[in-house]
Amino acid sequence: MARQLRFSGAVGSGVRSLSVDKARIIDLDEFEGLFRTFSHSAWRLETRRRYASDEATDTYRQFVDTGRVEWDENDPYCELIRSQTAQGKRVERVRIVDQPPTTGQLYLLNNAKRNSRLGEDIRNLWRADADRLQLPPDDFWLFDGRLAARLRFDDDHLVDVELITEPVEVVRYSVIRDAAWRHAVPHEAFAAKLSSSE
């Protein structure tokens, strides 16, 4: 188990303190298991301009070629999320978007149509607004308000996940979630505004 010294201050509060936290690095299989076992909520902040895993898919190539995607809503991820939201569990995301959006961000905006049909609530926030709110660059999931899973990348490739359960750190991630969620726009309204400005 890794012990790390981390900043723990509320977003925009000016409060800065250090805490020792016990974090554990987990592999992607164990990370996937968190989506099967969460009790009531899974929330994500997506901060990256591109994801190599998206770019390696047929759907990404289809989007780049045509601007549209025929999504398979019966793949294992879709079945898992649909089963969780059918039980009343919440799956929510805020995606940070550049102005103008990158191709990867436009792809994810299209992907939001599929994910919302599975029961996810997806919202978007301009990067300038995220910067104004002093949101961190961390790409993470928050499960049940009790553990944070910070995604670790190597040049846009997800390599592993840092699992954080230390209460002060989890509260910090919860404050980030609350700030992002409050200011984010539902993906449908965001996409409509983006289309009207083109």
CSV table of C-alpha atoms in Angstrom, one decimal:
chain,number,residue,atom,x,y,z
A,1,MET,CA,0.0,0.0,0.0
A,2,ALA,CA,1.5,3.4,-1.0
A,3,ARG,CA,1.6,6.2,1.4
A,4,GLN,CA,1.6,9.6,-0.2
A,5,LEU,CA,1.6,13.2,0.9
A,6,ARG,CA,-1.2,15.0,-0.8
A,7,PHE,CA,-2.8,18.5,-1.0
A,8,SER,CA,-6.2,18.5,0.5
A,9,GLY,CA,-8.0,21.8,0.2
A,10,ALA,CA,-11.5,22.7,-0.9
A,11,VAL,CA,-11.9,24.0,-4.5
A,12,GLY,CA,-11.5,27.7,-4.4
A,13,SER,CA,-11.4,27.9,-0.6
A,14,GLY,CA,-7.8,29.0,-0.3
A,15,VAL,CA,-7.4,26.4,2.5
A,16,ARG,CA,-4.3,24.3,2.0
A,17,SER,CA,-3.3,21.5,4.3
A,18,LEU,CA,-1.3,18.3,3.9
A,19,SER,CA,-2.5,14.9,4.9
A,20,VAL,CA,-1.0,11.5,4.7
A,21,ASP,CA,-3.2,9.3,2.7
A,22,LYS,CA,-3.1,5.6,2.0
A,23,ALA,CA,-3.7,5.0,-1.6
A,24,ARG,CA,-3.6,1.7,-3.4
A,25,ILE,CA,-2.9,1.1,-7.1
A,26,ILE,CA,-5.3,-1.3,-8.7
A,27,ASP,CA,-5.3,-2.8,-12.2
A,28,LEU,CA,-8.1,-2.3,-14.7
A,29,ASP,CA,-9.8,-5.6,-13.9
A,30,GLU,CA,-10.2,-4.6,-10.3
A,31,PHE,CA,-11.4,-1.2,-11.4
A,32,GLU,CA,-14.0,-2.7,-13.6
A,33,GLY,CA,-15.3,-4.6,-10.5
A,34,LEU,CA,-16.2,-1.3,-8.8
A,35,PHE,CA,-19.0,-0.8,-11.4
A,36,ARG,CA,-20.5,-4.1,-10.3
A,37,THR,CA,-20.3,-3.5,-6.6
A,38,PHE,CA,-21.1,0.2,-6.0
A,39,SER,CA,-24.2,0.7,-3.8
A,40,HIS,CA,-25.9,4.0,-5.0
A,41,SER,CA,-23.7,6.3,-7.1
A,42,ALA,CA,-20.8,6.4,-9.5
A,43,TRP,CA,-19.7,9.8,-10.6
A,44,ARG,CA,-16.9,10.8,-13.0
A,45,LEU,CA,-15.0,13.9,-14.0
A,46,GLU,CA,-13.5,13.6,-17.5
A,47,THR,CA,-10.8,16.2,-18.0
A,48,ARG,CA,-8.7,14.9,-20.9
A,49,ARG,CA,-8.7,16.3,-24.5
A,50,ARG,CA,-8.4,12.8,-25.9
A,51,TYR,CA,-8.4,9.1,-24.9
A,52,ALA,CA,-6.3,6.7,-26.8
A,53,SER,CA,-8.7,3.9,-26.0
A,54,ASP,CA,-11.5,5.7,-27.8
A,55,GLU,CA,-9.2,6.4,-30.8
A,56,ALA,CA,-8.5,2.6,-31.2
A,57,THR,CA,-12.2,1.8,-31.7
A,58,ASP,CA,-14.2,1.2,-34.9
A,59,THR,CA,-16.8,3.7,-33.6
A,60,TYR,CA,-14.2,6.4,-33.4
A,61,ARG,CA,-13.1,5.8,-37.0
A,62,GLN,CA,-16.8,5.8,-38.0
A,63,PHE,CA,-17.3,9.1,-36.2
A,64,VAL,CA,-14.2,10.7,-37.8
A,65,ASP,CA,-15.3,9.5,-41.3
A,66,THR,CA,-19.1,10.3,-41.1
A,67,GLY,CA,-19.7,12.4,-38.0
A,68,ARG,CA,-22.2,9.8,-36.8
A,69,VAL,CA,-21.9,6.5,-34.9
A,70,GLU,CA,-24.1,3.4,-34.8
A,71,TRP,CA,-23.7,2.5,-31.2
A,72,ASP,CA,-23.9,-1.1,-29.9
A,73,GLU,CA,-26.1,-0.9,-26.8
A,74,ASN,CA,-25.7,-4.5,-26.0
A,75,ASP,CA,-21.9,-4.7,-25.2
A,76,PRO,CA,-20.9,-5.8,-21.7
A,77,TYR,CA,-20.4,-2.2,-20.5
A,78,CYS,CA,-23.9,-1.2,-21.7
A,79,GLU,CA,-25.5,-4.2,-20.1
A,80,LEU,CA,-23.7,-3.6,-16.8
A,81,ILE,CA,-24.6,0.1,-16.6
A,82,ARG,CA,-28.2,-0.5,-17.7
A,83,SER,CA,-28.6,-3.2,-15.0
A,84,GLN,CA,-27.2,-0.8,-12.3
A,85,THR,CA,-29.4,2.2,-13.3
A,86,ALA,CA,-32.4,-0.1,-13.5
A,87,GLN,CA,-31.9,-0.8,-9.8
A,88,GLY,CA,-32.1,3.0,-9.1
A,89,LYS,CA,-28.3,3.5,-8.9
A,90,ARG,CA,-27.0,6.8,-10.3
A,91,VAL,CA,-24.2,6.9,-12.9
A,92,GLU,CA,-23.2,10.5,-13.7
A,93,ARG,CA,-20.4,12.3,-15.5
A,94,VAL,CA,-19.1,15.8,-16.1
A,95,ARG,CA,-17.0,16.1,-19.3
A,96,ILE,CA,-14.7,19.1,-19.6
A,97,VAL,CA,-14.8,20.5,-23.2
A,98,ASP,CA,-12.3,22.8,-24.9
A,99,GLN,CA,-13.4,25.7,-27.1
A,100,PRO,CA,-13.3,24.6,-29.9
A,101,PRO,CA,-13.8,21.0,-28.9
A,102,THR,CA,-11.3,18.4,-29.9
A,103,THR,CA,-12.3,15.5,-32.1
A,104,GLY,CA,-12.2,13.2,-29.1
A,105,GLN,CA,-14.5,15.5,-27.2
A,106,LEU,CA,-17.0,15.7,-30.1
A,107,TYR,CA,-16.9,11.9,-30.2
A,108,LEU,CA,-17.8,11.7,-26.5
A,109,LEU,CA,-20.6,14.2,-27.0
A,110,ASN,CA,-22.0,11.8,-29.5
A,111,ASN,CA,-21.4,8.9,-27.2
A,112,ALA,CA,-23.4,10.7,-24.5
A,113,LYS,CA,-26.6,9.9,-26.5
A,114,ARG,CA,-25.9,6.2,-26.1
A,115,ASN,CA,-24.9,6.4,-22.4
A,116,SER,CA,-27.9,8.5,-21.5
A,117,ARG,CA,-30.2,5.8,-23.0
A,118,LEU,CA,-28.5,3.4,-20.5
A,119,GLY,CA,-29.6,5.7,-17.6
A,120,GLU,CA,-26.4,7.8,-17.2
A,121,ASP,CA,-26.8,11.5,-16.6
A,122,ILE,CA,-24.0,13.3,-18.5
A,123,ARG,CA,-23.2,17.0,-18.4
A,124,ASN,CA,-20.6,19.2,-20.0
A,125,LEU,CA,-18.5,22.1,-18.8
A,126,TRP,CA,-16.3,24.4,-20.8
A,127,ARG,CA,-12.7,24.1,-19.8
A,128,ALA,CA,-12.6,27.9,-19.2
A,129,ASP,CA,-15.3,27.5,-16.6
A,130,ALA,CA,-13.5,24.5,-15.1
A,131,ASP,CA,-10.4,26.6,-14.8
A,132,ARG,CA,-12.4,29.5,-13.3
A,133,LEU,CA,-13.7,27.0,-10.7
A,134,GLN,CA,-10.1,25.8,-10.1
A,135,LEU,CA,-11.1,22.2,-10.9
A,136,PRO,CA,-8.0,19.9,-10.9
A,137,PRO,CA,-6.8,18.1,-14.1
A,138,ASP,CA,-7.5,14.7,-12.4
A,139,ASP,CA,-9.7,12.3,-14.3
A,140,PHE,CA,-11.5,10.3,-11.6
A,141,TRP,CA,-14.6,8.4,-10.5
A,142,LEU,CA,-16.2,8.8,-7.1
A,143,PHE,CA,-18.1,5.7,-5.9
A,144,ASP,CA,-20.8,6.0,-3.2
A,145,GLY,CA,-19.1,9.1,-1.8
A,146,ARG,CA,-16.7,6.9,0.0
A,147,LEU,CA,-13.9,6.1,-2.4
A,148,ALA,CA,-12.2,7.9,-5.3
A,149,ALA,CA,-10.6,6.2,-8.2
A,150,ARG,CA,-8.1,8.5,-9.9
A,151,LEU,CA,-7.3,7.3,-13.4
A,152,ARG,CA,-3.6,7.3,-14.3
A,153,PHE,CA,-2.6,7.8,-17.9
A,154,ASP,CA,0.6,7.4,-19.8
A,155,ASP,CA,0.3,9.7,-22.9
A,156,ASP,CA,-3.5,9.3,-23.1
A,157,HIS,CA,-3.4,5.6,-22.4
A,158,LEU,CA,-5.1,4.5,-19.2
A,159,VAL,CA,-2.6,2.3,-17.4
A,160,ASP,CA,-4.0,1.8,-13.9
A,161,VAL,CA,-6.1,3.4,-11.1
A,162,GLU,CA,-5.2,4.9,-7.8
A,163,LEU,CA,-7.8,3.9,-5.3
A,164,ILE,CA,-8.2,6.5,-2.5
A,165,THR,CA,-10.2,5.9,0.6
A,166,GLU,CA,-8.7,8.4,3.1
A,167,PRO,CA,-11.6,10.5,4.3
A,168,VAL,CA,-10.1,13.9,3.8
A,169,GLU,CA,-9.2,13.1,0.2
A,170,VAL,CA,-12.6,11.6,-0.5
A,171,VAL,CA,-14.2,14.8,0.8
A,172,ARG,CA,-11.9,16.9,-1.5
A,173,TYR,CA,-13.1,14.8,-4.5
A,174,SER,CA,-16.7,15.3,-3.3
A,175,VAL,CA,-16.3,19.1,-3.2
A,176,ILE,CA,-14.8,18.9,-6.8
A,177,ARG,CA,-17.8,16.8,-7.8
A,178,ASP,CA,-20.3,19.3,-6.3
A,179,ALA,CA,-18.7,22.3,-7.9
A,180,ALA,CA,-18.5,20.7,-11.4
A,181,TRP,CA,-22.0,19.3,-11.2
A,182,ARG,CA,-23.5,22.6,-10.2
A,183,HIS,CA,-22.0,24.5,-13.1
A,184,ALA,CA,-22.2,21.8,-15.8
A,185,VAL,CA,-24.9,21.8,-18.6
A,186,PRO,CA,-26.9,18.6,-19.5
A,187,HIS,CA,-25.3,17.1,-22.7
A,188,GLU,CA,-28.4,17.7,-24.8
A,189,ALA,CA,-28.5,21.4,-24.1
A,190,PHE,CA,-24.8,21.7,-24.5
A,191,ALA,CA,-24.8,19.9,-27.9
A,192,ALA,CA,-27.7,22.0,-29.1
A,193,LYS,CA,-25.9,25.2,-28.1
A,194,LEU,CA,-22.7,23.9,-29.8
A,195,SER,CA,-24.5,23.1,-33.0
A,196,SER,CA,-26.2,26.5,-33.1
A,197,SER,CA,-22.9,28.3,-32.7
A,198,GLU,CA,-21.2,26.4,-35.6
